[in-house]
Short mmCIF file of C-alpha atoms and ligand atoms in Angstrom, two decimals:
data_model
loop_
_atom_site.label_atom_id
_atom_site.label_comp_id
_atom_site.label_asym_id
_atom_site.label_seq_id
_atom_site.Cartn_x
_atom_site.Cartn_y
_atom_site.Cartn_z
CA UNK A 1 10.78 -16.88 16.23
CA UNK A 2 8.82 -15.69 13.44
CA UNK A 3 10.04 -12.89 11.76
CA UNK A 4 8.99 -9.33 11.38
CA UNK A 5 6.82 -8.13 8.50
CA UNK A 6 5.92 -4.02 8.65
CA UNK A 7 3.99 -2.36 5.74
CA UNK A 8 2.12 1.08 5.26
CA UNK A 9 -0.68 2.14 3.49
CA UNK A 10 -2.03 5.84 2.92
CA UNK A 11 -5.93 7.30 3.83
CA UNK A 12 -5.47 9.20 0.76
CA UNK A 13 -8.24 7.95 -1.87
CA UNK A 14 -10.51 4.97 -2.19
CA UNK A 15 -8.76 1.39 -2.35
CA UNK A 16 -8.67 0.16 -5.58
CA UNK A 17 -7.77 -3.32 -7.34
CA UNK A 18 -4.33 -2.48 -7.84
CA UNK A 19 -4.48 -1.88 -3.91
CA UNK A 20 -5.57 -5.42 -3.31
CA UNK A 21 -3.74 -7.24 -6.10
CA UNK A 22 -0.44 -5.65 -5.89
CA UNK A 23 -0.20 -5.52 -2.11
CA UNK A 24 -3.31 -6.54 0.69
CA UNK A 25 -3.70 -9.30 -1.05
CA UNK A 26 0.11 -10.67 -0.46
CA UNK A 27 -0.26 -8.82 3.13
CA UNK A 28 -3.09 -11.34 4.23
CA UNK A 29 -1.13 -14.48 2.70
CA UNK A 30 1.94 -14.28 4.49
CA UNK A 31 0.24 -13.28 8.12
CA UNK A 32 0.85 -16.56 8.87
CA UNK A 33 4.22 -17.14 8.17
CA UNK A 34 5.35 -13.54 9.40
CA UNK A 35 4.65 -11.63 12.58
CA UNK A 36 2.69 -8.61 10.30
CA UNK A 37 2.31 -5.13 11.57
CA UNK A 38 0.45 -3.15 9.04
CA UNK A 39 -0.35 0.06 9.69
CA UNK A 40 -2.78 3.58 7.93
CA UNK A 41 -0.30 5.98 7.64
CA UNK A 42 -2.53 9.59 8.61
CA UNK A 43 0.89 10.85 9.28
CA UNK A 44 1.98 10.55 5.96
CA UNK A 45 -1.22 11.39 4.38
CA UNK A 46 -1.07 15.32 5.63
CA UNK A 47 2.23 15.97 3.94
CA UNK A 48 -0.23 17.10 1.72
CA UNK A 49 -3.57 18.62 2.41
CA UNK A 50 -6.49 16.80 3.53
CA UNK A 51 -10.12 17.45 4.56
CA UNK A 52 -9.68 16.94 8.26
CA UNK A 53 -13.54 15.07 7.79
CA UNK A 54 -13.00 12.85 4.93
CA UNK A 55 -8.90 11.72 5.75
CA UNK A 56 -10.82 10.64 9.50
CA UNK A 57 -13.46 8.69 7.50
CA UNK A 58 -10.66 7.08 5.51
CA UNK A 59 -8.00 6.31 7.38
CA UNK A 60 -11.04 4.13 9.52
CA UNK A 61 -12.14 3.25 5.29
CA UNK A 62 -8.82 1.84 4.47
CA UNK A 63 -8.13 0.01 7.99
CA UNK A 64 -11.91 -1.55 7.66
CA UNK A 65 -11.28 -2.70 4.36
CA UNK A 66 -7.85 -4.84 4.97
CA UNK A 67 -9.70 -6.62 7.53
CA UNK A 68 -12.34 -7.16 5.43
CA UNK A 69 -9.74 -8.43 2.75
CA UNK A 70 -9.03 -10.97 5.49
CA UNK A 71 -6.23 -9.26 7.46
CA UNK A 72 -7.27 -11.07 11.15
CA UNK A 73 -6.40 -8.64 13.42
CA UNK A 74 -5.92 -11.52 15.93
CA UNK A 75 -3.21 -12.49 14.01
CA UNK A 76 -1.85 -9.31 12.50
CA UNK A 77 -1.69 -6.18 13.95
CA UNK A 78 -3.22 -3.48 12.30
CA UNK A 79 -3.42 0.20 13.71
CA UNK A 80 -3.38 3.99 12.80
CA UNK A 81 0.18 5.31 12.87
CA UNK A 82 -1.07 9.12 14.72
CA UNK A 83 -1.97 6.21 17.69
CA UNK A 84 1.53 5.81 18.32
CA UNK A 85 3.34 8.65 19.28
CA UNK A 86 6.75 7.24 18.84
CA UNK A 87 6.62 7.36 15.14
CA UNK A 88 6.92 11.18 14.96
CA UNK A 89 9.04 11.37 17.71
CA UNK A 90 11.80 8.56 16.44
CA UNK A 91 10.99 10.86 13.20
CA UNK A 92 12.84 13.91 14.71
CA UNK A 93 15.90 11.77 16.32
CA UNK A 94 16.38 10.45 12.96
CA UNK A 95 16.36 13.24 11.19
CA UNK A 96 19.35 14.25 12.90
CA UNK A 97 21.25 11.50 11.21
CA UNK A 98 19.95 11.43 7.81
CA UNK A 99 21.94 13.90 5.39
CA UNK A 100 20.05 16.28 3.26
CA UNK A 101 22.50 15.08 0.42
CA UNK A 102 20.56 11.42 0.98
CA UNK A 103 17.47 13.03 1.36
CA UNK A 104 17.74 14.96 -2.05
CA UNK A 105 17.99 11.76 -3.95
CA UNK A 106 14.61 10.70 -3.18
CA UNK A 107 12.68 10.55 -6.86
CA UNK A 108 9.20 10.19 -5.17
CA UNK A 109 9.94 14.08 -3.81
CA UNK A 110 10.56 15.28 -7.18
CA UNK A 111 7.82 13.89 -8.98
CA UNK A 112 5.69 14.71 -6.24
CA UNK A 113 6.43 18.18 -5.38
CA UNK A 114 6.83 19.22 -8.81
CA UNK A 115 2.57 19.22 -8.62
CA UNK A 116 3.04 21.91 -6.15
CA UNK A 117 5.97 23.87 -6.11
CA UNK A 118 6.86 26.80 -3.85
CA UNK A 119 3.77 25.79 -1.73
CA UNK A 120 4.94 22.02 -0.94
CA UNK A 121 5.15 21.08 2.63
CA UNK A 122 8.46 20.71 4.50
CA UNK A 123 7.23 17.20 5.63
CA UNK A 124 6.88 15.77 2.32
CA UNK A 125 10.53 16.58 1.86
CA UNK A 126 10.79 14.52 5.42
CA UNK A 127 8.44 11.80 4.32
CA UNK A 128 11.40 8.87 3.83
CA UNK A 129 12.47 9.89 7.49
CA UNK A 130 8.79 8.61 8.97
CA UNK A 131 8.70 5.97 6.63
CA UNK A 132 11.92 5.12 8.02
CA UNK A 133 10.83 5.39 11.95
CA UNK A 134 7.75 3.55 10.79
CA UNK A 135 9.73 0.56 10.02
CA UNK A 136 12.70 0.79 12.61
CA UNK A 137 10.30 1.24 15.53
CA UNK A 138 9.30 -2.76 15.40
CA UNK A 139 12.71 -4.34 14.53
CA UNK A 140 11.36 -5.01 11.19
CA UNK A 141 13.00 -7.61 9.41
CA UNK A 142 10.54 -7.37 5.60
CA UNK A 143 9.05 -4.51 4.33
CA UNK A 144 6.90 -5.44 1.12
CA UNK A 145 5.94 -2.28 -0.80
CA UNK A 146 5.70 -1.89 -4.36
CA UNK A 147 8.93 -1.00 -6.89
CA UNK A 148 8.06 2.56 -5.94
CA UNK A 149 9.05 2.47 -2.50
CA UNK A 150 12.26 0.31 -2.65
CA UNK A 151 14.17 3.69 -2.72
CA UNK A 152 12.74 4.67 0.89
CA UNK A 153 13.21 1.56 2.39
CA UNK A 154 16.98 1.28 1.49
CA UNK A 155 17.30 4.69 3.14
CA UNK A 156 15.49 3.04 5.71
CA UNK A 157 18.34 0.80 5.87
CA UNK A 158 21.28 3.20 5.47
CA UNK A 159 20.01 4.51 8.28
CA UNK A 160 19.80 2.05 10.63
CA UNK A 161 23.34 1.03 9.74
CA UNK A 162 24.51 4.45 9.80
CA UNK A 163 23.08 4.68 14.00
CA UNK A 164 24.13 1.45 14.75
CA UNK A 165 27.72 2.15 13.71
CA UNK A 166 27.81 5.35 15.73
CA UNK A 167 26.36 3.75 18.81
CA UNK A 168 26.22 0.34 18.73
CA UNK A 169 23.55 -2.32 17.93
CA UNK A 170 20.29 -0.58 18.28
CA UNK A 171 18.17 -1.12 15.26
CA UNK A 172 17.22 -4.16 12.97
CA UNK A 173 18.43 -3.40 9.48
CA UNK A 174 15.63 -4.19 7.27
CA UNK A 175 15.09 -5.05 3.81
CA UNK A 176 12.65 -4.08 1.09
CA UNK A 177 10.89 -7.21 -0.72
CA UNK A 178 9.77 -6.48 -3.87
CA UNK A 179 5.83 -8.56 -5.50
CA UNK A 180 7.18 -10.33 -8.80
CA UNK A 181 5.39 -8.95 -12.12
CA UNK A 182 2.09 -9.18 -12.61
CA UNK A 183 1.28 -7.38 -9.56
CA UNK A 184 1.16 -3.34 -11.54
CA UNK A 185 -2.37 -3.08 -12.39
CA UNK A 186 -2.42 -0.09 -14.78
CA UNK A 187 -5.78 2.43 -15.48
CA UNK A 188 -8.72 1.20 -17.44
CA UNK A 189 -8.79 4.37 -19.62
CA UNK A 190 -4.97 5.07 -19.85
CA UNK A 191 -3.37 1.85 -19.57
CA UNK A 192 0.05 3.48 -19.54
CA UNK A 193 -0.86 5.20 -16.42
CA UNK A 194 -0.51 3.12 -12.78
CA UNK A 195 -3.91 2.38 -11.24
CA UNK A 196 -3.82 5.30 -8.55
CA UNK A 197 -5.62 6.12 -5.60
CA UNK A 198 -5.45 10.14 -5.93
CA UNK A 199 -7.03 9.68 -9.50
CA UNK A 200 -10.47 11.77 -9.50
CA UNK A 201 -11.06 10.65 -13.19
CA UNK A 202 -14.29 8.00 -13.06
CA UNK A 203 -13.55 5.15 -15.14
CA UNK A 204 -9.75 4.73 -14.00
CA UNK A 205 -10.10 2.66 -10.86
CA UNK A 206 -12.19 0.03 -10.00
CA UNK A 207 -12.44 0.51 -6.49
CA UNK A 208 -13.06 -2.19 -3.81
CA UNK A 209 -16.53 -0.64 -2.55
CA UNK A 210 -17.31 0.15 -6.05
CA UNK A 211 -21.01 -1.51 -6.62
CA UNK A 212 -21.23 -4.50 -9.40
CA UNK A 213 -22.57 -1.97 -12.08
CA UNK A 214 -20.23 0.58 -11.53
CA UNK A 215 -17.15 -2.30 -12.40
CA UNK A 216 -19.41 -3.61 -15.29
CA UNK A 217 -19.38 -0.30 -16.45
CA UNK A 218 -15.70 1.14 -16.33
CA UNK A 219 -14.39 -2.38 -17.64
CA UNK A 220 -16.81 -2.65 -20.36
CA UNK A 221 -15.53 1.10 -21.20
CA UNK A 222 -11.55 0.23 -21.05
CA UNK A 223 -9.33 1.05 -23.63
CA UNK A 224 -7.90 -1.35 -25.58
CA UNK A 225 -6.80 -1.49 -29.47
CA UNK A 226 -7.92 -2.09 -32.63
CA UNK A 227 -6.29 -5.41 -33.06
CA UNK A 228 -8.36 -8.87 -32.10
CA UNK A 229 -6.16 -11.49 -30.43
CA UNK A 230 -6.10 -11.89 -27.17
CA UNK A 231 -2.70 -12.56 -25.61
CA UNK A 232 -0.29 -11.07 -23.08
CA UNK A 233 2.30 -8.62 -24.26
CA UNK A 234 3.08 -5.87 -22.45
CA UNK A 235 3.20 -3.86 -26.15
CA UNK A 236 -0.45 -4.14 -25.74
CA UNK A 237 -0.85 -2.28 -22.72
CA UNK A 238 -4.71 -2.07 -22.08
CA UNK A 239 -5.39 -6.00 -23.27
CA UNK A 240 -2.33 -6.92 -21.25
CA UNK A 241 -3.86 -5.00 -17.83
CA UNK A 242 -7.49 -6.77 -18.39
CA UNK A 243 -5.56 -10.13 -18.77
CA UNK A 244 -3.28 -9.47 -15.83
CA UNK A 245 -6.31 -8.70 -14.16
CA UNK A 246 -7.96 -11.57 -14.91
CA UNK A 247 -4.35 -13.66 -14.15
CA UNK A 248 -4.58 -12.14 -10.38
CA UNK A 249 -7.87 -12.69 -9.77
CA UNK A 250 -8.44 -16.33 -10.93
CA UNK A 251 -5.22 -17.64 -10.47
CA UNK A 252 -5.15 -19.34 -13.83
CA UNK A 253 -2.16 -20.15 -15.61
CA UNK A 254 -1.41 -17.57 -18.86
CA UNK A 255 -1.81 -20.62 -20.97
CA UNK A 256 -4.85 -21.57 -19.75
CA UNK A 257 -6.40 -17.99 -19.73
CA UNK A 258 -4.92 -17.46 -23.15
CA UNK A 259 -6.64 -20.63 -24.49
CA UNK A 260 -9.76 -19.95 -22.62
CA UNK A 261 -10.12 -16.59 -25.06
CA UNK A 262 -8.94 -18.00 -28.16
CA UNK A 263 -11.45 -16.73 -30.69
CA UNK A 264 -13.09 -14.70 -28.97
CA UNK A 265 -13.72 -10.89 -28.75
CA UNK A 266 -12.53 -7.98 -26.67
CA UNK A 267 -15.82 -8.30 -25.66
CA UNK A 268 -16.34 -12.08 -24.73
CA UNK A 269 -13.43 -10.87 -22.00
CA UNK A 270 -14.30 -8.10 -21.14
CA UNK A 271 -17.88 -9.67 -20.11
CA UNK A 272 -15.89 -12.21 -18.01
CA UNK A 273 -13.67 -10.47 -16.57
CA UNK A 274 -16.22 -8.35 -14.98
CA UNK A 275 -17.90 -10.96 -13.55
CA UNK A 276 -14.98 -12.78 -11.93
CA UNK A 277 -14.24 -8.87 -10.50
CA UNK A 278 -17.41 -8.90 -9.07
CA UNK A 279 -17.56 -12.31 -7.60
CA UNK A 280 -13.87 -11.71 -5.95
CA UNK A 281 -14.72 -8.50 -4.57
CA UNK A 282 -18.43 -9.38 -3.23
CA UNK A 283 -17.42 -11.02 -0.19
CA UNK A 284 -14.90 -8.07 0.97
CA UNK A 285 -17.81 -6.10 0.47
CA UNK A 286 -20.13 -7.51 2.69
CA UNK A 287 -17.46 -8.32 5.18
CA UNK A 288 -17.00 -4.53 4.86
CA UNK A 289 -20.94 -3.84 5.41
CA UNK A 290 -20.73 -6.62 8.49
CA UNK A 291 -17.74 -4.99 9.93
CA UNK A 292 -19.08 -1.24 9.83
CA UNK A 293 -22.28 -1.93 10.73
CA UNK A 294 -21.48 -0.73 14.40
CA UNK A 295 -19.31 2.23 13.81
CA UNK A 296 -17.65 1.50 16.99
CA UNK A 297 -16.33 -1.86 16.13
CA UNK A 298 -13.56 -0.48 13.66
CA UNK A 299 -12.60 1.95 16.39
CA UNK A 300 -12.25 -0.77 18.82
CA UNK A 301 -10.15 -2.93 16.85
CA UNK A 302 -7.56 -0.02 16.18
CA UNK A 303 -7.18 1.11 19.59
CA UNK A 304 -6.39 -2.62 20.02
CA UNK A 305 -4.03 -2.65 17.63
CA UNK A 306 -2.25 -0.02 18.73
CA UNK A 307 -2.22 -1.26 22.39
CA UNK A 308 -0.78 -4.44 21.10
CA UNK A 309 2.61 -2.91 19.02
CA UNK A 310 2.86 0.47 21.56
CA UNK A 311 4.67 -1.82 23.63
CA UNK A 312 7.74 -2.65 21.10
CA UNK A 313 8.05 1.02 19.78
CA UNK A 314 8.48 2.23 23.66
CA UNK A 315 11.23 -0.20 24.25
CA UNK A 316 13.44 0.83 20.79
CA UNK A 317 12.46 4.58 21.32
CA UNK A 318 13.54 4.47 24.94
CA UNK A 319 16.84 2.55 23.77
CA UNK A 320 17.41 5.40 20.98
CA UNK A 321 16.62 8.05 23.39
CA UNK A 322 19.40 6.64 25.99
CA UNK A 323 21.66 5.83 23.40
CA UNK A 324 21.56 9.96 21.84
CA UNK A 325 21.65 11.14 25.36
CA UNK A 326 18.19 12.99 25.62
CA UNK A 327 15.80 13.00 28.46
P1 ATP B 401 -1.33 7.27 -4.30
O1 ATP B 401 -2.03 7.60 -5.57
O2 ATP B 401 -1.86 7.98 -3.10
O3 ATP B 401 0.16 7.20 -4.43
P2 ATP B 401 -1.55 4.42 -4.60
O4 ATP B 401 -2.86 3.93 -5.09
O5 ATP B 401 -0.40 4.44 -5.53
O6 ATP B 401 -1.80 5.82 -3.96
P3 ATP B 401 -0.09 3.61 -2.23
O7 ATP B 401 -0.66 4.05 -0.92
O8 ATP B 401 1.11 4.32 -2.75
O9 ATP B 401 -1.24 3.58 -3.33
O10 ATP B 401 0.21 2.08 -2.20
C1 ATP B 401 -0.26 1.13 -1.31
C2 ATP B 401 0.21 -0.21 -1.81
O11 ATP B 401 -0.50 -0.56 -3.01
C3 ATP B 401 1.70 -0.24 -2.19
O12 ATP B 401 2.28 -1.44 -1.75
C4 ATP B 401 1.69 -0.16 -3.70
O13 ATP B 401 2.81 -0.76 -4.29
C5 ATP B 401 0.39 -0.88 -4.05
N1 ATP B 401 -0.15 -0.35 -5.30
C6 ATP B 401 -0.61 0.89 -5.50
N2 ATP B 401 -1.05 1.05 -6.76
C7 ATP B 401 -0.86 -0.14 -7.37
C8 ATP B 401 -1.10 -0.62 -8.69
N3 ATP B 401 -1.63 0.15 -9.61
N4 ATP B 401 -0.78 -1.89 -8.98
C9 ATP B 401 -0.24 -2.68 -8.05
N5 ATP B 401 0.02 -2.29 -6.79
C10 ATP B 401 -0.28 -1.04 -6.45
N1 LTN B 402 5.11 5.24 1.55
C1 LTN B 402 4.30 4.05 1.47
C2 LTN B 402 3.44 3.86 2.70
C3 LTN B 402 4.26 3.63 3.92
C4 LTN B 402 5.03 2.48 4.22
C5 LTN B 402 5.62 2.71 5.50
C6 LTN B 402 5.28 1.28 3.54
C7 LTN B 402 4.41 4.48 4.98
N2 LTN B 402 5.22 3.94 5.94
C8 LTN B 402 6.46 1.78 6.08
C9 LTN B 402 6.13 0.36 4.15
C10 LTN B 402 6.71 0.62 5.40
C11 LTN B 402 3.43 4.12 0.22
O1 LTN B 402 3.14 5.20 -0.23
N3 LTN B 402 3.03 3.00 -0.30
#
């Protein structure tokens, strides 16, 4: 029995690099191994507000564009999260047995709702409590998610424990795993800033529909500093991101990359490392363009998806229910 992978990702912006590099791209290599449910969180997207028009275009956007990053959905699942009722409803039951006092430890909530004060949604408070129905639904055994996220995902886990110990084995207890360095691509013009989806700002993020000129252009723009070797140290934020970059993509040794650049100008990389952005994003693109073509297709596929893990969140949310003593 293989065991079971479950990931998220938000409609919430454009897919960028760090995106693909920091998590798709480790999604579609262990498919595989794993039994891989990943699934477009819309749920968790309108804990804050969203164009009704463009978070429908992008929730399809986003799901389109990990197949196209070669998530086979024969082999994968991959489905919108609002296509499975059982995620908000496990969401309720569990927020029965989550304290507030765990609840108010959450960082992401701070930082987040300090943006919007007073006016902040209830449900972003809640967001850790879907994140953790997300994940207990399919007796998830991995949950890979950035460093960000470890913090849900062990609440995640103190839950589970916390409802099997008051009623007996119900849910897996899962674990967070964590991508090894390398995988926080930082933005072009503020290298001290992560690579973010929400970011308006052109020249930030190199997204994954972005057209050849467009990444030409922001990387030829990105800061760097006034010194001239090229070498990785993270005290040199914006050359270390381009040569992380350029580390991820290629899948050269630091050594090698290092050497490769000796003597050369910001420039001389810079040139380079556009290219070998282009020429690794090109054929997600047109597998993109192929997939989209029939605007149907996508749409097709999810409902798919969904049909294919419904099945497994019925069976735990009917245990949970008869287990609580509802219905
Ligand atoms: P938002 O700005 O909406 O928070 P985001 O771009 O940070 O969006 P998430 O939806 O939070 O993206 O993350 C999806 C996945 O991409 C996560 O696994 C996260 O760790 C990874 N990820 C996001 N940004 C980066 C980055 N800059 N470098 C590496 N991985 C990243
Ligand atoms: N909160 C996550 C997205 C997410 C997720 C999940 C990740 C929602 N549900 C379940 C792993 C498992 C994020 O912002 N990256």
């Amino acid at each position: 029995m293989k065991k079971r992978v479950f990931s998220g990702i938000q409609p919430t912006g454009d897919l960028h690099i760090g995106n693909y590099l920091g998590a798709i791209q480790h999604w579609v290599k262990i498919q595989h191994e794993y039994d891989c449910i990943y699934c477009v969180v819309d749920l968790h997207a309108i804990t804050i507000p969203q164009d009704p028009r463009i978070l429908r275009a992008k929730t399809r956007e986003v799901a389109g564009l990990l197949i196209a990053s070669g998530i086979d959905p024969q082999i994968a699942s991959v489905f919108i999260q609002s296509h499975v009722h059982e995620h908000s409803e496990l969401t309720w039951i569990l927020n029965c047995f989550i304290p507030m006092g765990w609840m108010r430890r959450m960082t992401q909530f701070k930082e987040k709702s300090q943006k919007q004060k007073e006016e902040v949604s209830t449900a972003l408070f809640d967001y850790p409590a879907l994140m953790a129905a997300d994940i207990l639904l399919y007796n998830t055994d991995e949950v890979p998610v950035g460093e960000d996220q470890k913090q849900h995902v062990e609440l995640a886990r103190d839950v589970a424990q916390r409802f099997n110990s008051v009623y007996g084995d119900t849910f897996t207890v899962p674990k967070a795993v964590i991508a090894k360095t390398g995988a926080r691509i930082m933005a072009l013009d503020d290298p001290t800033q992560k690579m973010s989806k929400s970011e308006e700002q052109p020249g930030r993020v190199i997204n994954l529909l972005d057209s050849p000129d467009d990444i030409r252009n922001k990387i030829m723009r990105a800061t760097t500093d006034s010194l001239r070797e090229i070498r990785f140290d993270e005290d040199r934020p914006g050359i270390n991101n381009l040569l992380v970059i350029y580390e991820q993509f290629t899948r050269q040794g630091r050594e090698e990359i290092e050497g490769r650049f000796e003597g050369k100008g910001y420039v001389d990389l810079k040139r380079e490392l556009a290219e070998v952005v282009v020429e690794s994003l090109s054929p997600v693109q047109s597998r993109y363009r192929e997939l989209t073509a029939d605007p149907h297709h996508i749409d097709r596929l999810l409902a798919e998806g969904a049909d294919k893990v419904r099945p497994i969140a019925e069976k735990t949310l009917a245990r949970v229910r008869d287990m609580v003593g509802i219905g």
